CSV table of C-alpha atoms in Angstrom, one decimal:
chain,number,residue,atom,x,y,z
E,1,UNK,CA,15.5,-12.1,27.2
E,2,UNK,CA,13.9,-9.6,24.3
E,3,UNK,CA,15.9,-9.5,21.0
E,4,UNK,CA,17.4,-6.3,20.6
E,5,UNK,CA,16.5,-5.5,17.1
E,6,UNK,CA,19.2,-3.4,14.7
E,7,UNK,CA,18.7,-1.5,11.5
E,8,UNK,CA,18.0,-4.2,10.0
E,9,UNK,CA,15.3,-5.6,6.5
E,10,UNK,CA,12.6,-2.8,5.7
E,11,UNK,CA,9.8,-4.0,3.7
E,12,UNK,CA,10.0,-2.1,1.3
E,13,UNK,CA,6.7,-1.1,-0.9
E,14,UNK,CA,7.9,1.4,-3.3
E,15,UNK,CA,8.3,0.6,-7.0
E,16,UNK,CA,11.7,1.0,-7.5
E,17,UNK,CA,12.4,-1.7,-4.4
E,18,UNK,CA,10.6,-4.6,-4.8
E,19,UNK,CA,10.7,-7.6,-2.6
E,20,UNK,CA,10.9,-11.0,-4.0
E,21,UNK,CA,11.0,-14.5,-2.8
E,22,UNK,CA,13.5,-17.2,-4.2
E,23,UNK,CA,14.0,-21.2,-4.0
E,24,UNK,CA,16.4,-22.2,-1.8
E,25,UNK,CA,14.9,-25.3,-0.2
E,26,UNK,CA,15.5,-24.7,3.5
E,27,UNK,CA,14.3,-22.7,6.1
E,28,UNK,CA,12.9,-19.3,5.6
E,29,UNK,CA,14.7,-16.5,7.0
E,30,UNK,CA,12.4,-14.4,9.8
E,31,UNK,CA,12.0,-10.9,8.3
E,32,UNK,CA,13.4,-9.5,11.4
E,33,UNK,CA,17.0,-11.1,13.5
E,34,UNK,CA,15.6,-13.1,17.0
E,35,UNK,CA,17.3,-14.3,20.1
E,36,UNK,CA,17.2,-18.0,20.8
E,37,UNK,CA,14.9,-17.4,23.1
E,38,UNK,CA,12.3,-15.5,20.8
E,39,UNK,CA,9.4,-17.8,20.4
E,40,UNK,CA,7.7,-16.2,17.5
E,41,UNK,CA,9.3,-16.1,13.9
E,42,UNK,CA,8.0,-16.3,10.4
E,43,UNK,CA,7.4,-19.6,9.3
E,44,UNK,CA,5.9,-20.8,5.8
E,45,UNK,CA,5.8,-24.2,4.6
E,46,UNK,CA,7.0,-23.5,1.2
E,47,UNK,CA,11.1,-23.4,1.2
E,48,UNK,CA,11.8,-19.6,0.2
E,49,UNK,CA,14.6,-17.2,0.9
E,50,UNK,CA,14.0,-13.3,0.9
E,51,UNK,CA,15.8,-11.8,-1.4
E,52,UNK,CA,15.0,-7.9,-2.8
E,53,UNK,CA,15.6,-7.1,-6.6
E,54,UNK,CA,16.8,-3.3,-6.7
E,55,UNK,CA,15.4,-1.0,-9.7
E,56,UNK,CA,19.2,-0.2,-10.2
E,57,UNK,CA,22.4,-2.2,-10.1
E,58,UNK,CA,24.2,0.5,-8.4
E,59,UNK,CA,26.3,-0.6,-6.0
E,60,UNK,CA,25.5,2.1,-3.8
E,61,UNK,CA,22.3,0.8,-3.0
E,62,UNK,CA,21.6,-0.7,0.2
E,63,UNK,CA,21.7,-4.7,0.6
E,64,UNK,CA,18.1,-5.9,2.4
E,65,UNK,CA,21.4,-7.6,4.6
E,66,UNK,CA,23.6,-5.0,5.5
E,67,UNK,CA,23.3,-4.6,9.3
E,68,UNK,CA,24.4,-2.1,11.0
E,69,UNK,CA,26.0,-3.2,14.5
E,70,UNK,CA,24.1,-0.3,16.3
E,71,UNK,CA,20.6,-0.8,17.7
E,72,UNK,CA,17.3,1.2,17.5
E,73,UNK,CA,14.8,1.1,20.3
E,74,UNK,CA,11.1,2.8,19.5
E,75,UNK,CA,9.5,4.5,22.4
E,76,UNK,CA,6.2,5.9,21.0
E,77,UNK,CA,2.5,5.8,21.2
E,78,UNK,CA,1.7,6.6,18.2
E,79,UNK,CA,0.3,3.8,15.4
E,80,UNK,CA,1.6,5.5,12.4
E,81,UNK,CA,5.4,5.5,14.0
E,82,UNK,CA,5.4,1.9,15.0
E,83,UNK,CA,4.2,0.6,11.4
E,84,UNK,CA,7.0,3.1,9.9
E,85,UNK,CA,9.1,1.5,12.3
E,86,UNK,CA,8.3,-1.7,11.5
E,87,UNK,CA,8.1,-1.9,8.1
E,88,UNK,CA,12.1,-0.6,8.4
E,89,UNK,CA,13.1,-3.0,10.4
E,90,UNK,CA,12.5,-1.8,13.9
E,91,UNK,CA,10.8,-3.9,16.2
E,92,UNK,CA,11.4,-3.3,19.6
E,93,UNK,CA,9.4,-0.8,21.1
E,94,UNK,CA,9.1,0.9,24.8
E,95,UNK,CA,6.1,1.2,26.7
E,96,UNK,CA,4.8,2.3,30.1
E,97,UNK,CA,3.7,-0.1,32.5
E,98,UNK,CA,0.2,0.8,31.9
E,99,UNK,CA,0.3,0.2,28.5
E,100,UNK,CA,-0.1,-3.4,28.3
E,101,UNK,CA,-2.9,-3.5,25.9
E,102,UNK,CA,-1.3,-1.1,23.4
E,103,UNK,CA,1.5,-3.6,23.6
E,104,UNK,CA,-1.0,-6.2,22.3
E,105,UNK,CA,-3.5,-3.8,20.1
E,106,UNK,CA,0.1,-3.5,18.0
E,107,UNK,CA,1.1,-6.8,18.1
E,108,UNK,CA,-2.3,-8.1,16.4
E,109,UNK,CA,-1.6,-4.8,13.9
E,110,UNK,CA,1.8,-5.9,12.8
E,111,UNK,CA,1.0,-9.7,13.2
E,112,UNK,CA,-2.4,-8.3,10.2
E,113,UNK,CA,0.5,-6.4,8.3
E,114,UNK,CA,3.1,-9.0,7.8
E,115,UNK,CA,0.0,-11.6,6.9
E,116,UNK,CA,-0.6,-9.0,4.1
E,117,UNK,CA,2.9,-8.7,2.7
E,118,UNK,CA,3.6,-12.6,2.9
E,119,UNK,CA,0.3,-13.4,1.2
E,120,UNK,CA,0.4,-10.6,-1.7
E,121,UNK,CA,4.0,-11.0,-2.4
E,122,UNK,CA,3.9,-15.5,-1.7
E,123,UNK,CA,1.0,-17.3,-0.9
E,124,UNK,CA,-1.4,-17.0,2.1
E,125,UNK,CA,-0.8,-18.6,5.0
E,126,UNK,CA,-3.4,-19.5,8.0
E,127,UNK,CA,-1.3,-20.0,10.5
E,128,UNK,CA,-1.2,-16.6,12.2
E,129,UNK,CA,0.7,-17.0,15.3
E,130,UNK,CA,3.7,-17.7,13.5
E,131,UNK,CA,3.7,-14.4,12.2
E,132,UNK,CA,6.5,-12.2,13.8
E,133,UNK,CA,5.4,-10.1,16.0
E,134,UNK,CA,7.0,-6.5,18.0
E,135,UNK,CA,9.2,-7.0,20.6
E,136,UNK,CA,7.4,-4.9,23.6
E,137,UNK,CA,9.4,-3.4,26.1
E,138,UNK,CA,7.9,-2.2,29.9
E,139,UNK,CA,9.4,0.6,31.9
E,140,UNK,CA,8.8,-0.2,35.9
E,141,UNK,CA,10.4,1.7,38.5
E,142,UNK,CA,13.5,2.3,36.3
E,143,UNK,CA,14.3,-0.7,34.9
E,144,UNK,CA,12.7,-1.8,31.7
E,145,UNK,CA,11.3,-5.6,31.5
E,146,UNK,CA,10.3,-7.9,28.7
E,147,UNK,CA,7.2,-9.2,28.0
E,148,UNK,CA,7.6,-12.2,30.1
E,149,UNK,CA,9.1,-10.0,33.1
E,150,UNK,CA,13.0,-10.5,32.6
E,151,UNK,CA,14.9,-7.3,33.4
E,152,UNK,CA,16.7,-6.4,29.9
E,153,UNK,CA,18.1,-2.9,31.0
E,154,UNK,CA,18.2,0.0,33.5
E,155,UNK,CA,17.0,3.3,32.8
E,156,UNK,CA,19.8,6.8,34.3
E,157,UNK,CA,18.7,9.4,34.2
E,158,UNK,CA,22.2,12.3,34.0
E,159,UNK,CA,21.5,15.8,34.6
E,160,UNK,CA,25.0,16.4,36.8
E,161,UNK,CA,28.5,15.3,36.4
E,162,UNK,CA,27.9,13.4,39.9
E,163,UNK,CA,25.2,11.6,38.2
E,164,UNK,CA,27.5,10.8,35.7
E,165,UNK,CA,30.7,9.4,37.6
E,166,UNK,CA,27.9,6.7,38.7
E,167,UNK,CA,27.6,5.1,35.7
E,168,UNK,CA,30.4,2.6,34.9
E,169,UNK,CA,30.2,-1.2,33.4
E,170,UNK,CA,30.4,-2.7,36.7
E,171,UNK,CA,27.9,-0.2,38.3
E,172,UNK,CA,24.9,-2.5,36.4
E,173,UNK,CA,24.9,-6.1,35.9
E,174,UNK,CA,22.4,-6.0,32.9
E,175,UNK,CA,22.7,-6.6,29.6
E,176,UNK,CA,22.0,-2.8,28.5
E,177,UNK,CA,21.8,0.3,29.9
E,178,UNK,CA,19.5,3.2,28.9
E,179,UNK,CA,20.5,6.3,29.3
E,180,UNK,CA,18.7,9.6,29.4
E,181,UNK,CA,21.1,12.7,29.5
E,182,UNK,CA,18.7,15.9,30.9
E,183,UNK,CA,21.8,18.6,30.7
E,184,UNK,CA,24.4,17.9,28.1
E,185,UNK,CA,25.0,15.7,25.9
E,186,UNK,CA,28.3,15.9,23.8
E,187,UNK,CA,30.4,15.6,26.3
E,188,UNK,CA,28.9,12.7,28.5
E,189,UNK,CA,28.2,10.7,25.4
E,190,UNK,CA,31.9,10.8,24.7
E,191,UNK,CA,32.6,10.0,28.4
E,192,UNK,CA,30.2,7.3,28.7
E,193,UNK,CA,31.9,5.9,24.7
E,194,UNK,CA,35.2,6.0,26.6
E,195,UNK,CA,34.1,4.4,29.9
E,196,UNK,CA,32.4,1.3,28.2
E,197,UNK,CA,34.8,0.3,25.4
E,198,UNK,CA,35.5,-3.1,25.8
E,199,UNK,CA,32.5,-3.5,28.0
E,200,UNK,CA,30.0,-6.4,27.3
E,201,UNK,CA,26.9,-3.8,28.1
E,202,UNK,CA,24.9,-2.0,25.4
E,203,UNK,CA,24.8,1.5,26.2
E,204,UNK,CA,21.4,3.3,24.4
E,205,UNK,CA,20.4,7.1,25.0
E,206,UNK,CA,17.3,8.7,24.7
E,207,UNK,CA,17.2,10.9,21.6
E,208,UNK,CA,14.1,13.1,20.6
E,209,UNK,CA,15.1,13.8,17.2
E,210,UNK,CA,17.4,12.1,14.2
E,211,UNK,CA,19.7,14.3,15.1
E,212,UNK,CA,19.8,13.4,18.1
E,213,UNK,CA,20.6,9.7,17.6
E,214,UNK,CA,23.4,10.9,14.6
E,215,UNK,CA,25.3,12.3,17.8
E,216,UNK,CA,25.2,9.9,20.0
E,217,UNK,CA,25.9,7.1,17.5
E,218,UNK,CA,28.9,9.0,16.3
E,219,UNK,CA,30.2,9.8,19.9
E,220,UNK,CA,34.3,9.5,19.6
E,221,UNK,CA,34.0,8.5,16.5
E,222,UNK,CA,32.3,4.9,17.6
E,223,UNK,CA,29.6,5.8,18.7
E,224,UNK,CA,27.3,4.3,22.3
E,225,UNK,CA,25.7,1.1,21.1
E,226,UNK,CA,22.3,2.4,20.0
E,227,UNK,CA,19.4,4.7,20.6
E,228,UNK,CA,15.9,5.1,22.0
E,229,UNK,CA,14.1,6.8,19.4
E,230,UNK,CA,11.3,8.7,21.4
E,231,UNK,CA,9.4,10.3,19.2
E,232,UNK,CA,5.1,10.6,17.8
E,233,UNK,CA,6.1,11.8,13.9
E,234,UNK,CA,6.8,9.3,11.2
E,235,UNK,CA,9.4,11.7,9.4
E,236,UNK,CA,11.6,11.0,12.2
E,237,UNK,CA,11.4,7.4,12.0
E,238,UNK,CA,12.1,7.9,8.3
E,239,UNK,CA,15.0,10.5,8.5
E,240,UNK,CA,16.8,8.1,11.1
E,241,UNK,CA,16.9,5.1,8.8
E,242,UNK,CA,17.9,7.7,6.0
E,243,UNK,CA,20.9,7.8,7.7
E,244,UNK,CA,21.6,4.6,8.6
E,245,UNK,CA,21.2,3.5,4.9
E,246,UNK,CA,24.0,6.3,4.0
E,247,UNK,CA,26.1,4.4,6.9
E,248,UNK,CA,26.4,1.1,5.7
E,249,UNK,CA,26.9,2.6,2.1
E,250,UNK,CA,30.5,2.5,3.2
E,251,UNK,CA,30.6,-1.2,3.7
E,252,UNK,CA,30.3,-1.3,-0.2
E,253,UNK,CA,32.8,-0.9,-2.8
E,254,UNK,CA,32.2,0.4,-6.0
E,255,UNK,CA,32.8,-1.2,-9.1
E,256,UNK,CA,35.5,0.8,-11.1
E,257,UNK,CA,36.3,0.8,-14.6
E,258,UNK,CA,39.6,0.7,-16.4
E,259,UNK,CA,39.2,3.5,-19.2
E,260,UNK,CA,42.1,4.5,-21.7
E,261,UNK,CA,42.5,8.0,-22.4
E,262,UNK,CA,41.8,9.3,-26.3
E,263,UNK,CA,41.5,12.9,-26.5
E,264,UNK,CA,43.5,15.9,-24.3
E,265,UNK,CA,43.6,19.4,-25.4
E,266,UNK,CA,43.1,22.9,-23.8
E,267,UNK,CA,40.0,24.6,-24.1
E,268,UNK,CA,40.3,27.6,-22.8
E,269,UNK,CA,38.9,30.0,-19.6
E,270,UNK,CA,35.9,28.4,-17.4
E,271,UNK,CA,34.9,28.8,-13.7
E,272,UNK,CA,36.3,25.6,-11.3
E,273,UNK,CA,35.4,24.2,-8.3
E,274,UNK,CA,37.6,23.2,-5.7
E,275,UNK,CA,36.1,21.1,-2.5
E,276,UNK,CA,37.7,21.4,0.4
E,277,UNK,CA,36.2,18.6,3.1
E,278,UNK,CA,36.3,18.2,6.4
E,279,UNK,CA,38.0,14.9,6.2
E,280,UNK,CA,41.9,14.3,5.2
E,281,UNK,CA,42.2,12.1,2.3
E,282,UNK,CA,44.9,9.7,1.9
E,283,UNK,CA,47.0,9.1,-1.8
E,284,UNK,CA,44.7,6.9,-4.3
E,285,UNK,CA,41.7,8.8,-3.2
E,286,UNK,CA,39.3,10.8,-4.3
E,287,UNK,CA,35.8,12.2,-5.9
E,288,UNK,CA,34.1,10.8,-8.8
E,289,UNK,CA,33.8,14.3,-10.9
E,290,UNK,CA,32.5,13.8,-15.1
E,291,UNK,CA,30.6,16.0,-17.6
E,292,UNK,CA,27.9,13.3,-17.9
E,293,UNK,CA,26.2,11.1,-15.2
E,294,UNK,CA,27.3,8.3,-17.0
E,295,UNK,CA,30.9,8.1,-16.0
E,296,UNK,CA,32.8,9.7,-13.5
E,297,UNK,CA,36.5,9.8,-13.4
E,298,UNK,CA,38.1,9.5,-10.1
E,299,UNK,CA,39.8,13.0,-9.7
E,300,UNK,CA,42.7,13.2,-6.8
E,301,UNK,CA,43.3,14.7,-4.3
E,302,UNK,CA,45.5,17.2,-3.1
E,303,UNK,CA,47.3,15.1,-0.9
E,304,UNK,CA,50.4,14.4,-3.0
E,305,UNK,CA,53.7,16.5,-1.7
E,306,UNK,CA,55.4,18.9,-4.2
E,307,UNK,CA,58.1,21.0,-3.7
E,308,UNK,CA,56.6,24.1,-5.2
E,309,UNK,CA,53.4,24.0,-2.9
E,310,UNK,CA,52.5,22.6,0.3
E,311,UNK,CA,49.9,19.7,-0.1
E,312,UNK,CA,46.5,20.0,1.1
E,313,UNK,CA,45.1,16.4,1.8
E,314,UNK,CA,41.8,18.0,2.8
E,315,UNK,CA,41.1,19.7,-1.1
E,316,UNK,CA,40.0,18.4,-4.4
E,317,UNK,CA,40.2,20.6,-7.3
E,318,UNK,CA,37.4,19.0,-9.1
E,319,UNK,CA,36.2,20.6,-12.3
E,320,UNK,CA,33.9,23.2,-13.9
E,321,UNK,CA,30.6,24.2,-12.2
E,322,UNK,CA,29.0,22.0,-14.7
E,323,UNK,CA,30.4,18.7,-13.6
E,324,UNK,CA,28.7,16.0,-12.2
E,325,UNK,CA,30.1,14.8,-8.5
E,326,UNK,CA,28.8,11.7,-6.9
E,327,UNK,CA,26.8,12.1,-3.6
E,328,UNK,CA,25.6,9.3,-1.3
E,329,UNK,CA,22.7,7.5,-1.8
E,330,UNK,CA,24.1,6.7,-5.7
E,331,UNK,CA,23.3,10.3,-6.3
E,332,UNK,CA,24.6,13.1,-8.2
E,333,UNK,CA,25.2,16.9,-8.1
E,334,UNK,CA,26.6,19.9,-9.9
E,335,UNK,CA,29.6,21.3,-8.7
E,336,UNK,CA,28.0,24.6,-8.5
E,337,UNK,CA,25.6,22.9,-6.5
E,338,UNK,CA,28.1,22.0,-3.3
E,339,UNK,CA,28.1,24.2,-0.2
E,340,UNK,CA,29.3,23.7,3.0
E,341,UNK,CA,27.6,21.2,5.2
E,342,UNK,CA,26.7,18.6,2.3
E,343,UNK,CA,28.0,15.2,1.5
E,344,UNK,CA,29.8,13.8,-0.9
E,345,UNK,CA,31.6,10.3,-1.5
E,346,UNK,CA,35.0,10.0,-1.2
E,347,UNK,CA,36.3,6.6,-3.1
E,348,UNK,CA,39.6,5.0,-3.4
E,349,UNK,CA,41.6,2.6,-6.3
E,350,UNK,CA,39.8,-0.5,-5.3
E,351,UNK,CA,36.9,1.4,-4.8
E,352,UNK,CA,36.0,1.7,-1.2
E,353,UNK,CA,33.7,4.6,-0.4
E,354,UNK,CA,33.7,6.6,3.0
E,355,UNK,CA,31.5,9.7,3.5
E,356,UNK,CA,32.6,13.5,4.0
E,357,UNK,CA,31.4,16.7,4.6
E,358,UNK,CA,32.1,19.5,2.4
E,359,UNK,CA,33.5,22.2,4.0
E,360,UNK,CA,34.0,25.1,1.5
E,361,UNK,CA,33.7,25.3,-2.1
E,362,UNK,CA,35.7,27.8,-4.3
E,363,UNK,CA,34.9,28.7,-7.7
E,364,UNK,CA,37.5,30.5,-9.7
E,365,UNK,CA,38.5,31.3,-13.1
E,366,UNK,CA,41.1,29.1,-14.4
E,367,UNK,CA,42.2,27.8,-17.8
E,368,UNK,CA,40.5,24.5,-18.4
E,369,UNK,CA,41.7,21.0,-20.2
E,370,UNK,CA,39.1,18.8,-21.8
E,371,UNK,CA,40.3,14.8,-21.2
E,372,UNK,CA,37.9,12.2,-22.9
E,373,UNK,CA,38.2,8.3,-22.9
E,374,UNK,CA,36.6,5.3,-23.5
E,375,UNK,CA,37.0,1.8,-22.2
E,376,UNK,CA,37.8,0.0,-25.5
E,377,UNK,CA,38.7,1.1,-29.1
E,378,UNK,CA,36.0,0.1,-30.3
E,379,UNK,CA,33.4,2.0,-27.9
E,380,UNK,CA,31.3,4.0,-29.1
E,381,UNK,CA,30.6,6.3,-26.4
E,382,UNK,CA,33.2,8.5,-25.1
E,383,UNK,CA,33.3,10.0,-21.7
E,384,UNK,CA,34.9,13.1,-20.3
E,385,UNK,CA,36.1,15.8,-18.0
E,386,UNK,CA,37.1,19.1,-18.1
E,387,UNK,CA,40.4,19.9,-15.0
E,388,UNK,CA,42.1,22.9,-14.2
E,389,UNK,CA,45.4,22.8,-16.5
E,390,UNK,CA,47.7,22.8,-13.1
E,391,UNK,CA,50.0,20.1,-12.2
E,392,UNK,CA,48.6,19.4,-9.0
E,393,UNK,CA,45.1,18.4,-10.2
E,394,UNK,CA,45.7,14.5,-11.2
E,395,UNK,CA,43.4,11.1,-11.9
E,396,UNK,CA,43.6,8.0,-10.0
E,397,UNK,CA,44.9,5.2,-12.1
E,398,UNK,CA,44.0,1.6,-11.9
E,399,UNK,CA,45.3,-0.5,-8.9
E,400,UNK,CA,47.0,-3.4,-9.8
E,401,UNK,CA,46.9,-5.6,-7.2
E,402,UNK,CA,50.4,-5.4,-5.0
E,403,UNK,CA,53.0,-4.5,-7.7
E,404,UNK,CA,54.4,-1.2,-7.6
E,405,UNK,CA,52.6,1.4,-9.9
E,406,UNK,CA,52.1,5.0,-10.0
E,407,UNK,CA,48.9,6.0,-8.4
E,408,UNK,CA,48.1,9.3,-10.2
E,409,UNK,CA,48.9,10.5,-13.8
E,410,UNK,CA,48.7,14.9,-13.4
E,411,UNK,CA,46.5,16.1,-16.3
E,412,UNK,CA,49.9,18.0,-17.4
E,413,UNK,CA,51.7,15.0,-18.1
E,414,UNK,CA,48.4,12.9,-19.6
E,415,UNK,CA,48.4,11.5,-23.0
E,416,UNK,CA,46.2,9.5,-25.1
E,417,UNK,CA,46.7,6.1,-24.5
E,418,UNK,CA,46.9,6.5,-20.7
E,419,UNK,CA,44.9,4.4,-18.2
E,420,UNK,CA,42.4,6.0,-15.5
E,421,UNK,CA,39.7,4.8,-13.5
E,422,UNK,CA,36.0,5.5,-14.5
E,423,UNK,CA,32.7,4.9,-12.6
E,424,UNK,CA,30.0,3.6,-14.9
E,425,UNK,CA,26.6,4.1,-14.2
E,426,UNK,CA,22.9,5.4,-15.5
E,427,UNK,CA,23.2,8.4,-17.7
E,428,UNK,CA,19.5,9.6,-16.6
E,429,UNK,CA,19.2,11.9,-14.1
E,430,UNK,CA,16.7,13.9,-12.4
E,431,UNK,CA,17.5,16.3,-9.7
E,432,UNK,CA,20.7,14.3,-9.0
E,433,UNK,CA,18.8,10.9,-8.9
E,434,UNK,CA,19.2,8.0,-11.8
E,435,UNK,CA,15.9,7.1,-13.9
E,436,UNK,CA,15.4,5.2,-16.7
E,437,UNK,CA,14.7,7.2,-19.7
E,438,UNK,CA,16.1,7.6,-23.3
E,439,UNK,CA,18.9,10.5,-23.3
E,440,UNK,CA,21.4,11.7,-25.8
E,441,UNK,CA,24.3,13.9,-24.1
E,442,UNK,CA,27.7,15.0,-26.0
């Protein structure tokens, strides 16, 4: 049986992601996952573990291990896609049955590429067919086959809702399923989601764009079990893994600082934001909001009931249009910046993130409080925030493990010598992306 390959280690060539190899005196770890049955895997004679060093700290950034349960498929002819693919993690490609000798044309290509990154980055090694190789894939009469002529799935094809009612777990005793939806393709997804939950089969769809494969991964919510990327441009290979890195950015938790509060006094008039999402948020959450890129307070939501206005779980009233708010990808953007249909993080006490989209963004005239802290007396740098004076705008406070605490303080009611939580980070930015540089900001 072929390995089904997930979004899984990229090698990853750019300067601010460089791979590494480390010590560990055991076996090396195969830069891709493999059945049992896979007879080809990386082997070197040294004892090294892959590892990747990251540019930044920032626990936003993607772990070379975070897997994403969901699997990709490539069904391409194009050279360019399948080393994009492959160099991302992606091994599994589809071909016709004709195509036998592209099948090994990019097997001897990839087999060349991962010789180059093992020997520039390690030491050279001569044994070349221990070099991981693609997985290839043949379609045949409507089932697709490995290389050494197991069935691994069956292709249906949905253009009615006849054509739909036919496919159920029981209908196909393979091990996935590949389906290619000709009509629509919200509705079905969700249906086929619902039929197979709890089912033992891998259901994949045919997707012709990024897009594509972001709606049929998030079908119901869960999603179908992965996606046939069919595509002959690299940016869509590219875009798709874009977005898988932003999904497992919630399996990270941000590291949160306790900060105690020094300075709050009114300022005066200034233009807020408020970002309403299109997500409810829960109490102890919210967006990281600041005046400078180097820490962000974690501003509440509006989720708390009061009985002079009704909550609205769905709204942050975040701060001037000046403000910094975090982004995914351990970016940043202005305030002013937001619109609907962008994405922000939404972070809780312990600091687990989730994404949302934004929804709408007011800006209004308000009267404005400055707040500034720092984490220690005797800290030089002090960080801030200017709120809305209004006593439903609120920061998180720290979470003490189980015992009974407040989880907001309203900026009304905040005094020095008050405790929030701050997100530390690089102070540098350029267009909403952290570099290292000398800057000075007050």
């Amino acid at each position: 049986m072929a390995s089904l390959s997930s979004a899984s280690v990229s090698l990853v060539r750019t300067p601010t992601h460089l791979p590494c190899f480390r010590s560990n005196h055991g076996k090396v770890q195969s830069l891709n996952r493999y059945s049992k049955t896979k007879t080809t895997h990386l082997s070197i004679n040294s004892s090294l573990r892959m590892c990747s060093i990251a540019a930044s700290d920032s626990p936003l950034s993607t772990s070379m291990y975070e897997l994403s349960s969901k699997k990709v498929w490539i069904w391409t002819e194009n050279s360019q896609v399948m080393t994009a693919a492959v160099e991302r993690g992606w091994d599994t490609f589809i071909f016709s049955s004709q195509n036998q000798g592209l099948a090994n044309e990019w097997s001897s290509k990839v087999k060349d590429l991962k010789i180059w990154f093992v020997s520039y980055y390690v030491t050279w090694t001569t044994d070349r067919n221990e070099i991981a190789l693609i997985d290839p894939l043949f379609i045949k009469e409507g089932e697709i086959f490995d290389n050494a002529g197991e069935r691994v799935a069956t292709i249906f094809q949905v253009s009615t809702p006849s054509e739909l009612k036919k496919l159920h777990p029981e209908a196909h005793h393979v091990e996935n399923v590949v389906i290619d939806l000709l009509d629509w393709q919200v509705i079905p997804a969700e249906n086929i989601v619902a039929e197979f939950q709890g089912s033992k089969t891998t259901v994949f769809a045919v997707s012709k764009s990024p897009a594509e494969a972001q709606l049929f991964l998030e079908a119901l919510e869960h999603g179908l079990g992965g996606v046939v990327l069919k595509v002959e441009v690299v940016k869509a290979v590219l875009d798709l893994k874009e977005y898988f890195n932003r999904r497992n950015e919630v399996h990270n938790r941000l590291s949160l600082t306790k900060a105690t509060i020094t300075q709050v006094h009114a300022v005066g008039m200034g233009d807020r934001v408020c970002v309403d999402l299109c997500s409810l948020m829960r109490p102890g959450e919210g967006l990281l909001v600041g005046s400078f890129a180097r820490g962000l307070f974690l501003v509440h939501s509006e989720c708390l009931e009061s009985s002079y206005i009704a909550s609205r779980p769905f709204r942050v009233n975040a701060g001037p249009v000046h403000a910094y708010v975090a982004t995914p990808g351990g970016k940043t953007s202005y305030l002013s910046e937001l619109k609907a249909g962008k994405e922000v993080i939404v972070v809780d006490q312990t600091g687990k993130i989730r994404t949302a989209i934004v929804g709408r963004v007011k800006i209004e005239t308000r009267p404005l409080i400055l707040v500034e802290a720092k984490i220690d007396a005797n800290d030089q740098t002090v960080y801030s925030i200017l709120l809305q004076t209004a006593e439903t705008v609120a920061l998180v406070c720290p979470h003490e493990g189980n015992r009974m605490q407040k989880t907001v303080i309203p900026v009304t009611s905040l005094k020095a010598g008050d405790e929030v939580l701050l997100r530390l980070q690089g102070g540098a930015r350029h267009t909403g992306i952290e570099i290292k540089e000398f800057i000075v900001e007050n």
